[in-house]
N, CA, C and O atoms as a GROMACS GRO file, in nm:
protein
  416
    1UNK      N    1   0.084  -0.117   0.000
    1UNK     CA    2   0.000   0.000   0.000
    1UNK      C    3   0.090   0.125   0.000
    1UNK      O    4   0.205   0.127   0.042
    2UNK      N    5   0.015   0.239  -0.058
    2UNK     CA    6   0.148   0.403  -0.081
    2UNK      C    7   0.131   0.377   0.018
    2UNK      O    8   0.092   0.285   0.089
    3UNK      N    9   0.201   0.561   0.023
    3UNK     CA   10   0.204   0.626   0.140
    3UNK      C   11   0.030   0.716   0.113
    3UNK      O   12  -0.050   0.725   0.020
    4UNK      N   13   0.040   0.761   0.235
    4UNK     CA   14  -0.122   0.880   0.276
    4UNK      C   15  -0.078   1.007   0.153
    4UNK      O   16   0.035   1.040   0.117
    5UNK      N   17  -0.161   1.041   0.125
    5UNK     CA   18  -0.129   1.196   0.052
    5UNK      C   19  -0.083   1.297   0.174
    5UNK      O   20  -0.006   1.376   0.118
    6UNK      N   21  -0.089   1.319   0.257
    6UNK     CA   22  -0.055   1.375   0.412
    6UNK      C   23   0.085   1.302   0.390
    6UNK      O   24   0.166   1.380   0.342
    7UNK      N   25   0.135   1.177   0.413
    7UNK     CA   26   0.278   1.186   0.417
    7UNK      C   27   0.349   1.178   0.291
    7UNK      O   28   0.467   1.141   0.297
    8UNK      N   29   0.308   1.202   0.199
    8UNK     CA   30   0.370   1.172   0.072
    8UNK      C   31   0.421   1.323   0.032
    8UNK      O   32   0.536   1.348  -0.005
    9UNK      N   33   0.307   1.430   0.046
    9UNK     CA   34   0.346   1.540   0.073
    9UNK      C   35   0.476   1.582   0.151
    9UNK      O   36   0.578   1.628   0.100
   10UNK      N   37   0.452   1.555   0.291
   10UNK     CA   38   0.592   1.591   0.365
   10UNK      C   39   0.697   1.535   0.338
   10UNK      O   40   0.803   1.579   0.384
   11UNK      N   41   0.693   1.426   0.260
   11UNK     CA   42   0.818   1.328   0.245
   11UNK      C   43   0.871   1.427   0.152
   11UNK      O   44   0.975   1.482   0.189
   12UNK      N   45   0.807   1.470   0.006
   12UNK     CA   46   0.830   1.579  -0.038
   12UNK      C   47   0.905   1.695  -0.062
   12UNK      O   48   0.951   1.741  -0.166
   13UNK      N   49   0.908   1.752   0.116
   13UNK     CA   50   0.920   1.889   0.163
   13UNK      C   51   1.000   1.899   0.257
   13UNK      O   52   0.931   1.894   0.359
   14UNK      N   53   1.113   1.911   0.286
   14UNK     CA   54   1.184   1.949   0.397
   14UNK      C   55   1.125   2.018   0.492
   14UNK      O   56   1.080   1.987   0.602
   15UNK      N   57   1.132   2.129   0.425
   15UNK     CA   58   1.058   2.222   0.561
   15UNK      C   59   0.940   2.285   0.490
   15UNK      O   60   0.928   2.318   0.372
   16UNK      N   61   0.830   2.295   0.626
   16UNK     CA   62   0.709   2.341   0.617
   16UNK      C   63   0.621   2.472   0.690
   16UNK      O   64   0.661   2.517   0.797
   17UNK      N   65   0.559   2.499   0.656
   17UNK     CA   66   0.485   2.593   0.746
   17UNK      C   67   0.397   2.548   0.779
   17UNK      O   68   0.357   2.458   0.706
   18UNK      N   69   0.309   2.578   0.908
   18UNK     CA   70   0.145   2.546   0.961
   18UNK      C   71   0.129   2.632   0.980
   18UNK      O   72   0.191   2.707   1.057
   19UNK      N   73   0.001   2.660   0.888
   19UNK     CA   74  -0.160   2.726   0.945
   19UNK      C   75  -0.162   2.718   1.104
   19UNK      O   76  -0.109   2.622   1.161
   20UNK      N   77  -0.226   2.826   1.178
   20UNK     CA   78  -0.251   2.801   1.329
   20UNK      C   79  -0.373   2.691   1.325
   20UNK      O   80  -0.400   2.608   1.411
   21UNK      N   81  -0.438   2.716   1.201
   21UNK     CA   82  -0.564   2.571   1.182
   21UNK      C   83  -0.536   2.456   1.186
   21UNK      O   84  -0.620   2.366   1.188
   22UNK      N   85  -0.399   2.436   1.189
   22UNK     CA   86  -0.354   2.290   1.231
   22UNK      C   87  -0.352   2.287   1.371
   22UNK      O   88  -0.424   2.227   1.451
   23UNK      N   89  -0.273   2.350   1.383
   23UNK     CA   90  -0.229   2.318   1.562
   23UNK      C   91  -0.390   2.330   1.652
   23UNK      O   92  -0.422   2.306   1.768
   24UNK      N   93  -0.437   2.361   1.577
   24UNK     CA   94  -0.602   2.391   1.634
   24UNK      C   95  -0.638   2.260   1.638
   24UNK      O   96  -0.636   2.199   1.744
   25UNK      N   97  -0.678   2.201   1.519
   25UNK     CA   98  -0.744   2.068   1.474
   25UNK      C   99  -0.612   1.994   1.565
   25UNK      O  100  -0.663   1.888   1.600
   26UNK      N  101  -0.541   1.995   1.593
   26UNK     CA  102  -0.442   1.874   1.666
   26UNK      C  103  -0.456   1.895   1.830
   26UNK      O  104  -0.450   1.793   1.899
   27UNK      N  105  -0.471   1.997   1.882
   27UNK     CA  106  -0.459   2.007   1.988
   27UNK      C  107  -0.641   1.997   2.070
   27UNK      O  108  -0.671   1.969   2.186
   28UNK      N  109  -0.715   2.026   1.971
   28UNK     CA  110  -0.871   2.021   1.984
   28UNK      C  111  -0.938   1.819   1.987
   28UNK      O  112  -1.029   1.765   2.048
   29UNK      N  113  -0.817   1.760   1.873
   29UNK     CA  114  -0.860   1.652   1.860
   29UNK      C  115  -0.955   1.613   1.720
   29UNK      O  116  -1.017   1.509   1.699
   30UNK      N  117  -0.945   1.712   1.651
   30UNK     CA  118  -1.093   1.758   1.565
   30UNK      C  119  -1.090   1.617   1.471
   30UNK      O  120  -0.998   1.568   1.405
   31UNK      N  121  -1.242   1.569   1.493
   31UNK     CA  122  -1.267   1.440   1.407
   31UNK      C  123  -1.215   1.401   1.304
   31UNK      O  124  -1.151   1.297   1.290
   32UNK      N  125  -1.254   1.529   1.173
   32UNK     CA  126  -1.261   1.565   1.042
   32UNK      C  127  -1.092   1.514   1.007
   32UNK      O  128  -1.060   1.424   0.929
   33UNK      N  129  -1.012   1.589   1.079
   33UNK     CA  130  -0.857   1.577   1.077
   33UNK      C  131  -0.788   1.526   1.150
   33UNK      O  132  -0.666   1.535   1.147
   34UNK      N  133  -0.865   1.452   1.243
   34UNK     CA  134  -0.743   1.406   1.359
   34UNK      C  135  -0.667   1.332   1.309
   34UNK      O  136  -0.559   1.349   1.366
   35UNK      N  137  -0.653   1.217   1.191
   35UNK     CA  138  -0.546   1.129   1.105
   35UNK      C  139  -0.452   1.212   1.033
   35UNK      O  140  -0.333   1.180   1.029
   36UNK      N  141  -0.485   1.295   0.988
   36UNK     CA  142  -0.408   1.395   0.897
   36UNK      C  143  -0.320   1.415   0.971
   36UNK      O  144  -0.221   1.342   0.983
   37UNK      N  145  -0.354   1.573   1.063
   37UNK     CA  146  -0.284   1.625   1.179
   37UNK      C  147  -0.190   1.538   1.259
   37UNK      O  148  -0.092   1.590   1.312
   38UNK      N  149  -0.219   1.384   1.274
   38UNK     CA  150  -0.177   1.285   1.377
   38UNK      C  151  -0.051   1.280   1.303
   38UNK      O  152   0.050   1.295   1.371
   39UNK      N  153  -0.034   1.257   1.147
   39UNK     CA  154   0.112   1.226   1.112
   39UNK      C  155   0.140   1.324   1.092
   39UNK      O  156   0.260   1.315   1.066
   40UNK      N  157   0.084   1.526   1.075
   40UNK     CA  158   0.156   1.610   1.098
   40UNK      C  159   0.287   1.620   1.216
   40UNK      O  160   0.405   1.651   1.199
   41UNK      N  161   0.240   1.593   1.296
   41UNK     CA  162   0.305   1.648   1.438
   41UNK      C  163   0.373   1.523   1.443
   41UNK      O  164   0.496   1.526   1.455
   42UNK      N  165   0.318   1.420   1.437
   42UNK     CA  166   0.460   1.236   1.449
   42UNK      C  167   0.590   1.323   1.360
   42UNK      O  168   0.700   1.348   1.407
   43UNK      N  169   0.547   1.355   1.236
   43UNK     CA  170   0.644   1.452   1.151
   43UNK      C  171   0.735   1.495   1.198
   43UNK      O  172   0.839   1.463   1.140
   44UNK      N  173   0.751   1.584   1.316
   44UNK     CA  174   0.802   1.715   1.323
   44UNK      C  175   0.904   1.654   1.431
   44UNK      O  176   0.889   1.578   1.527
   45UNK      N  177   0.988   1.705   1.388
   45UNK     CA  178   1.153   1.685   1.426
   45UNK      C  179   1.138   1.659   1.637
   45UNK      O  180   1.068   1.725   1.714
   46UNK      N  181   1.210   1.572   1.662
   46UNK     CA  182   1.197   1.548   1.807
   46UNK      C  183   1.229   1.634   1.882
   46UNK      O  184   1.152   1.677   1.968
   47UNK      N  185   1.408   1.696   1.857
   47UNK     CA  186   1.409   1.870   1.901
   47UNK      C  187   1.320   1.960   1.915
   47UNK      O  188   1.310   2.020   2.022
   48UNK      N  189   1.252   1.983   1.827
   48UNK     CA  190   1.173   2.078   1.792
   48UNK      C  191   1.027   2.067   1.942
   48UNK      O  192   0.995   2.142   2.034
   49UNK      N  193   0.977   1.931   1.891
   49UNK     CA  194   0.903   1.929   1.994
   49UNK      C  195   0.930   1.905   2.132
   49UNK      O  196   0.838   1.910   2.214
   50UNK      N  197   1.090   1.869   2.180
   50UNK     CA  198   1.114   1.894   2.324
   50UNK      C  199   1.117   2.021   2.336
   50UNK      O  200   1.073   2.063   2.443
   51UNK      N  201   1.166   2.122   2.238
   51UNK     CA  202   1.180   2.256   2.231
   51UNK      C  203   1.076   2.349   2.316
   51UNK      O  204   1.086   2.418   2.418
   52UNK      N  205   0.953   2.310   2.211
   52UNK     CA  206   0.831   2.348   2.214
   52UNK      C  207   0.750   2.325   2.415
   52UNK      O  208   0.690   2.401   2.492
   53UNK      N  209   0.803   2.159   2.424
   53UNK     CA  210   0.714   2.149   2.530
   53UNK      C  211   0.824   2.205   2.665
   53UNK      O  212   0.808   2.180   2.784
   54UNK      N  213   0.909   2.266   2.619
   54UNK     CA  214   0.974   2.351   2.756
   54UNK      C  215   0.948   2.479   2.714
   54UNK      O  216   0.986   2.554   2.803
   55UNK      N  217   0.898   2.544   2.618
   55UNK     CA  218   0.852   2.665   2.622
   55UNK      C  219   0.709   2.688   2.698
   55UNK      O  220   0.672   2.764   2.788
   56UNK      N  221   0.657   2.604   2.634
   56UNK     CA  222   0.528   2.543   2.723
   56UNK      C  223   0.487   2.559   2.902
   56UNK      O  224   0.401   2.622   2.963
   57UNK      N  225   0.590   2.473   2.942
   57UNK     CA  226   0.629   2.408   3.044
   57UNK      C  227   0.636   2.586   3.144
   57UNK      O  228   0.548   2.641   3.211
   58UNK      N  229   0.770   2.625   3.112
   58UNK     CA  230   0.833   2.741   3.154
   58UNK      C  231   0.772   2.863   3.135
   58UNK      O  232   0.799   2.954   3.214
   59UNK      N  233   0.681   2.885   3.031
   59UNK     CA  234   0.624   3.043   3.005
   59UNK      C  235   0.472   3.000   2.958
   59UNK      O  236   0.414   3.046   2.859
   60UNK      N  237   0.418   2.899   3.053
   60UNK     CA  238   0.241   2.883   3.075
   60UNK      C  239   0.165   2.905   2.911
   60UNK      O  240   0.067   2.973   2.880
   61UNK      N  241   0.253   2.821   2.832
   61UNK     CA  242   0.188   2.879   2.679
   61UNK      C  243   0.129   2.794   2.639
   61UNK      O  244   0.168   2.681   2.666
   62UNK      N  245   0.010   2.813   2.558
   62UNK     CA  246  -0.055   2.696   2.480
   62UNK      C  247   0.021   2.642   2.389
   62UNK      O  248   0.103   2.701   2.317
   63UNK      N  249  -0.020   2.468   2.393
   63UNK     CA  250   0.105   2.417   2.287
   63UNK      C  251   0.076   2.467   2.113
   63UNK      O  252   0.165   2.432   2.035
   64UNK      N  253  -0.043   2.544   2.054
   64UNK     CA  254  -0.012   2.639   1.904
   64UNK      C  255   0.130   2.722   1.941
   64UNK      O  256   0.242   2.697   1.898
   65UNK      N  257   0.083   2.847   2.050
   65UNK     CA  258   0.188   2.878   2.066
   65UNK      C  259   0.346   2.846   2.080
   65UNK      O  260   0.430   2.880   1.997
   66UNK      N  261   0.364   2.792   2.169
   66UNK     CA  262   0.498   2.708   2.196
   66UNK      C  263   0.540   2.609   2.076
   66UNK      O  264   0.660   2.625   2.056
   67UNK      N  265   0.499   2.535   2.010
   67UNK     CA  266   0.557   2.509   1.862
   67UNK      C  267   0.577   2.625   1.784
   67UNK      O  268   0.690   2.626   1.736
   68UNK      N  269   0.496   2.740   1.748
   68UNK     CA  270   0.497   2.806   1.681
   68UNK      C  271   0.621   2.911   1.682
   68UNK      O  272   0.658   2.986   1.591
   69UNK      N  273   0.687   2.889   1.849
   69UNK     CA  274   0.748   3.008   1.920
   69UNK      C  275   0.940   2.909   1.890
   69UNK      O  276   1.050   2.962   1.869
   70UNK      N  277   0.912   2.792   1.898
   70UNK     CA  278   1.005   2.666   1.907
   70UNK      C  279   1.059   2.712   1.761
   70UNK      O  280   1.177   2.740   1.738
   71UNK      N  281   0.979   2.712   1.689
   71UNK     CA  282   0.948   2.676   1.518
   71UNK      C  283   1.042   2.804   1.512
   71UNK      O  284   1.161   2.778   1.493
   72UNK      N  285   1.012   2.927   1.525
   72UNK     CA  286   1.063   3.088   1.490
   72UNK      C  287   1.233   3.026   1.525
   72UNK      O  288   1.316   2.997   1.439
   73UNK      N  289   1.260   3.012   1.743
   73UNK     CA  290   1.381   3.026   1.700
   73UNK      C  291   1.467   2.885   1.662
   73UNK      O  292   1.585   2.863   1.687
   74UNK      N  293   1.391   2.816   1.609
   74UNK     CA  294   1.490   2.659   1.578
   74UNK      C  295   1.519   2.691   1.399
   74UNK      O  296   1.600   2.614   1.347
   75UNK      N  297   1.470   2.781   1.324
   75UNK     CA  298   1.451   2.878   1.234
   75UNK      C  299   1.554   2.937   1.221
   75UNK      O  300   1.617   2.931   1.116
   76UNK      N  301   1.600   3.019   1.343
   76UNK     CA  302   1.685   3.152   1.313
   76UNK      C  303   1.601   3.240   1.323
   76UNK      O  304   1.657   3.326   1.391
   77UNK      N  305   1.480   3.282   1.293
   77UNK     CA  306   1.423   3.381   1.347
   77UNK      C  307   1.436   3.508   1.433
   77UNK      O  308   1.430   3.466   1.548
   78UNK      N  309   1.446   3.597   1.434
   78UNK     CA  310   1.495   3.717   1.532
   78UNK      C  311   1.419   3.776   1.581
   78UNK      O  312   1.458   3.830   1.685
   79UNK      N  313   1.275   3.801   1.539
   79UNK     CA  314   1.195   3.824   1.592
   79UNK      C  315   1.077   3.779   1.567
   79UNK      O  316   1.070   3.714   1.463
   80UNK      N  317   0.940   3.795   1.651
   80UNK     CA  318   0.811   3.710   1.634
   80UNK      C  319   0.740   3.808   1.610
   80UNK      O  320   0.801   3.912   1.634
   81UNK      N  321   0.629   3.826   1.569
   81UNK     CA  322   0.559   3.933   1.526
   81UNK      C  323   0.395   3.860   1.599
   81UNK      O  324   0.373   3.739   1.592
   82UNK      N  325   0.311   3.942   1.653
   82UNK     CA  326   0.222   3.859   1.728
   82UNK      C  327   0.112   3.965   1.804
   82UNK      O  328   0.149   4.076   1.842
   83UNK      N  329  -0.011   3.921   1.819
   83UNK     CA  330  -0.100   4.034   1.915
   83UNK      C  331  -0.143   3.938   2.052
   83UNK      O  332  -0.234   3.957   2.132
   84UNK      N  333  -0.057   3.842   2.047
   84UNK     CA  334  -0.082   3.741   2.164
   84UNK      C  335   0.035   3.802   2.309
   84UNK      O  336   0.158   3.809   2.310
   85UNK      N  337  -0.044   3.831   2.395
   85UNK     CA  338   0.050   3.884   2.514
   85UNK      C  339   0.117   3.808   2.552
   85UNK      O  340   0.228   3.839   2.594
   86UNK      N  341   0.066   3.661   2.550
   86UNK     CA  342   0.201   3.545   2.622
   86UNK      C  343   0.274   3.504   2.565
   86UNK      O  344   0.339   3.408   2.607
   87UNK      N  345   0.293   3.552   2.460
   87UNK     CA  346   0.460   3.536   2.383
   87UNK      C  347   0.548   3.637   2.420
   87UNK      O  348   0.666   3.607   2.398
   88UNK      N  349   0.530   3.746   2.468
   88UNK     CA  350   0.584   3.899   2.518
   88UNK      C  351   0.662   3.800   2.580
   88UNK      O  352   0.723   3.746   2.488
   89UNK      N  353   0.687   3.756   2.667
   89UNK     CA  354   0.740   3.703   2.774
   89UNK      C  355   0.902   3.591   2.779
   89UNK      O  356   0.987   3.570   2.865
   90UNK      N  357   0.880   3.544   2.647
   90UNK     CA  358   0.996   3.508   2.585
   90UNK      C  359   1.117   3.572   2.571
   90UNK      O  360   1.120   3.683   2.517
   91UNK      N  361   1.254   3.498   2.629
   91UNK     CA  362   1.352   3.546   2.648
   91UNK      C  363   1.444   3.566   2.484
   91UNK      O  364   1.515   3.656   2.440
   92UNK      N  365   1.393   3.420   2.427
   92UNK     CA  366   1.457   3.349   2.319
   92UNK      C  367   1.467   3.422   2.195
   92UNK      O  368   1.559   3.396   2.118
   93UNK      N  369   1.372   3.519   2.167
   93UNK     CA  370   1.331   3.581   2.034
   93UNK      C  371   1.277   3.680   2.055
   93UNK      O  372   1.188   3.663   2.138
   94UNK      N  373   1.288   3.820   2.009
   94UNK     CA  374   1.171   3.974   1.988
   94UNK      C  375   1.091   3.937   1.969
   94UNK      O  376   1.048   3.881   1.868
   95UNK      N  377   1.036   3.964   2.089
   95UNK     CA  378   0.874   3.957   2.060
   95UNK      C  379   0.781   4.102   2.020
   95UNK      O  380   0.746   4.171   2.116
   96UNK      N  381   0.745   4.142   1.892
   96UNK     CA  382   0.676   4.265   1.891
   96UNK      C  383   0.504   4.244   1.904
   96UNK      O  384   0.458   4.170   1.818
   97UNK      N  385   0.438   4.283   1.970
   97UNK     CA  386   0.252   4.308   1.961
   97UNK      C  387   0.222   4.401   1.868
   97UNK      O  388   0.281   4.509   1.854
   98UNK      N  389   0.125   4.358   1.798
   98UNK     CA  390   0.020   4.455   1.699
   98UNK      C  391   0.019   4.587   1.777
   98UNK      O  392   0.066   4.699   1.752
   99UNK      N  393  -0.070   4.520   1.910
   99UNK     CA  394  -0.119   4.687   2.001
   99UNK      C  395  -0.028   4.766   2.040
   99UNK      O  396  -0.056   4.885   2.049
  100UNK      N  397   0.125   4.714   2.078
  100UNK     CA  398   0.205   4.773   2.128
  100UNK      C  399   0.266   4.875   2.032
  100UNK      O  400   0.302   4.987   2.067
  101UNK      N  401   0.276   4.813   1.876
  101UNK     CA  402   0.303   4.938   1.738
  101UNK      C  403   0.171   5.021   1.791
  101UNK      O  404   0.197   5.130   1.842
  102UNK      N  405   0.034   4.983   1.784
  102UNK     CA  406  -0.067   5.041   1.747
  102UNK      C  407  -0.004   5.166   1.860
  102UNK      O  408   0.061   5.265   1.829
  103UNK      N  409  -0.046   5.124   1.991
  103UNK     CA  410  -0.034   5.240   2.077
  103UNK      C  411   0.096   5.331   2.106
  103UNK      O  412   0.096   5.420   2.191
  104UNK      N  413   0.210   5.296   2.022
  104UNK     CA  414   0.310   5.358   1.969
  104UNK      C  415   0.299   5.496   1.933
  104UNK      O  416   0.394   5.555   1.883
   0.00000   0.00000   0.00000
């Protein structure tokens, strides 16, 4: 039997981006996608997700966030761009807020 169109894709692709609609549907459990999503995240590099679950762990973040925050600096990333206040809090990467330009 192939592979899934879900892993045939990533096999594909080195590196990827996620929609926050993933980490939604994965962390929600969501019916529709839970197989999909399930070999998304099996996917994703083991670093990455110890990364993630000590950002987690240490700065009270939801796990969208904390992959997403893992993802920026395992990246190179320099800064995060974001209107979420509990990423402010990160040592690892600039964190800038929408409101904080806004009220600039």
């Amino acid at each position: 039997m192939g592979l899934s169109p879900i892993r045939s894709f990533l096999r594909r692709h080195r590196h990827i981006a996620l929609d926050t609609s993933i980490f939604i549907y994965h962390v929600e459990a969501n019916h529709q996608y839970a197989t999909i999503v399930g070999d998304v995240f099996s996917w994703l590099a083991p670093d990455l997700a110890i990364a993630a679950a000590e950002l987690r762990a240490v700065h009270s973040l939801r796990t969208p966030d904390a992959l997403q925050a893992a993802t920026a600096v395992a990246s190179g990333a320099k800064a995060f761009l974001t209107n979420d206040k509990s990423l402010l809090r990160l040592p690892q990467i600039e964190v800038c807020s929408l409101d904080e330009m806004r009220e600039a």
